[in-house]
């Protein structure tokens, strides 16, 4: 199952951050803004809080600005996760 193992139809494997975000983002488009993929400000705060709890991280709320693209968010969260290891 794609949700469980992170394997995509093309055989690529999602990072843990991508797998996490795919559970919360209504429409997956790395080039679209968070607002355009269907996330409002309450959604982004909820996702940030869940991310911080799951990874014991401190992702700043600025990462979740409505005009930020989903791709930019993925990149920045992956950097946070890598730094925390």
Short mmCIF file of C-alpha atoms in Angstrom, two decimals:
data_model
loop_
_atom_site.label_atom_id
_atom_site.label_comp_id
_atom_site.label_asym_id
_atom_site.label_seq_id
_atom_site.Cartn_x
_atom_site.Cartn_y
_atom_site.Cartn_z
CA UNK A 1 0.00 0.00 0.00
CA UNK A 2 1.38 3.41 -0.99
CA UNK A 3 0.35 5.05 2.31
CA UNK A 4 2.14 2.46 4.43
CA UNK A 5 5.47 1.93 2.72
CA UNK A 6 5.86 5.27 0.95
CA UNK A 7 6.35 3.63 -2.47
CA UNK A 8 4.88 5.59 -5.36
CA UNK A 9 3.45 4.32 -8.64
CA UNK A 10 6.73 5.16 -10.36
CA UNK A 11 8.69 3.02 -7.90
CA UNK A 12 10.25 5.95 -6.06
CA UNK A 13 10.19 6.03 -2.28
CA UNK A 14 8.86 9.05 -0.39
CA UNK A 15 10.84 10.55 2.45
CA UNK A 16 9.32 10.31 5.90
CA UNK A 17 8.37 13.99 5.67
CA UNK A 18 6.54 13.48 2.36
CA UNK A 19 4.75 10.42 3.73
CA UNK A 20 3.69 12.46 6.77
CA UNK A 21 2.49 15.43 4.70
CA UNK A 22 0.58 13.25 2.22
CA UNK A 23 -1.66 12.22 5.13
CA UNK A 24 -2.64 15.85 5.72
CA UNK A 25 -2.59 17.62 2.34
CA UNK A 26 -5.84 17.40 0.33
CA UNK A 27 -4.23 17.94 -3.11
CA UNK A 28 -0.59 16.98 -3.76
CA UNK A 29 1.16 19.53 -6.02
CA UNK A 30 4.71 20.51 -5.08
CA UNK A 31 4.57 23.68 -7.20
CA UNK A 32 1.32 25.02 -5.70
CA UNK A 33 1.01 27.22 -2.63
CA UNK A 34 -0.24 25.74 0.62
CA UNK A 35 -3.44 27.71 0.12
CA UNK A 36 -3.86 26.28 -3.40
CA UNK A 37 -3.45 22.67 -2.21
CA UNK A 38 -6.38 23.20 0.15
CA UNK A 39 -4.75 24.17 3.44
CA UNK A 40 -6.10 27.08 5.46
CA UNK A 41 -4.34 28.68 8.42
CA UNK A 42 -5.93 26.31 10.95
CA UNK A 43 -4.85 23.31 8.85
CA UNK A 44 -1.26 24.52 8.70
CA UNK A 45 -1.10 25.10 12.46
CA UNK A 46 -2.49 21.61 13.08
CA UNK A 47 0.04 20.05 10.68
CA UNK A 48 2.89 22.03 12.24
CA UNK A 49 1.93 20.91 15.74
CA UNK A 50 1.68 17.26 14.65
CA UNK A 51 5.03 17.53 12.83
CA UNK A 52 6.74 19.08 15.85
CA UNK A 53 5.33 16.40 18.14
CA UNK A 54 6.20 13.47 15.85
CA UNK A 55 9.77 14.64 15.16
CA UNK A 56 10.35 16.44 18.44
CA UNK A 57 11.17 19.46 16.30
CA UNK A 58 10.51 23.18 16.48
CA UNK A 59 9.36 24.07 12.97
CA UNK A 60 8.68 27.82 12.92
CA UNK A 61 5.18 28.85 11.87
CA UNK A 62 6.74 30.95 9.08
CA UNK A 63 7.45 27.72 7.17
CA UNK A 64 3.71 27.27 6.82
CA UNK A 65 2.92 30.65 5.23
CA UNK A 66 -0.03 30.40 2.80
CA UNK A 67 2.09 31.58 -0.16
CA UNK A 68 4.83 28.99 0.53
CA UNK A 69 4.80 26.19 -2.03
CA UNK A 70 4.32 22.63 -0.91
CA UNK A 71 7.73 21.80 -2.42
CA UNK A 72 9.41 24.53 -0.37
CA UNK A 73 7.71 23.25 2.78
CA UNK A 74 8.86 19.69 2.10
CA UNK A 75 12.46 20.85 1.53
CA UNK A 76 12.56 22.95 4.69
CA UNK A 77 10.96 20.29 6.89
CA UNK A 78 13.37 17.66 5.54
CA UNK A 79 16.27 19.96 6.48
CA UNK A 80 14.86 20.26 10.01
CA UNK A 81 14.57 16.49 10.31
CA UNK A 82 18.12 15.96 9.00
CA UNK A 83 19.56 18.54 11.43
CA UNK A 84 17.77 16.87 14.33
CA UNK A 85 19.37 13.47 13.67
#
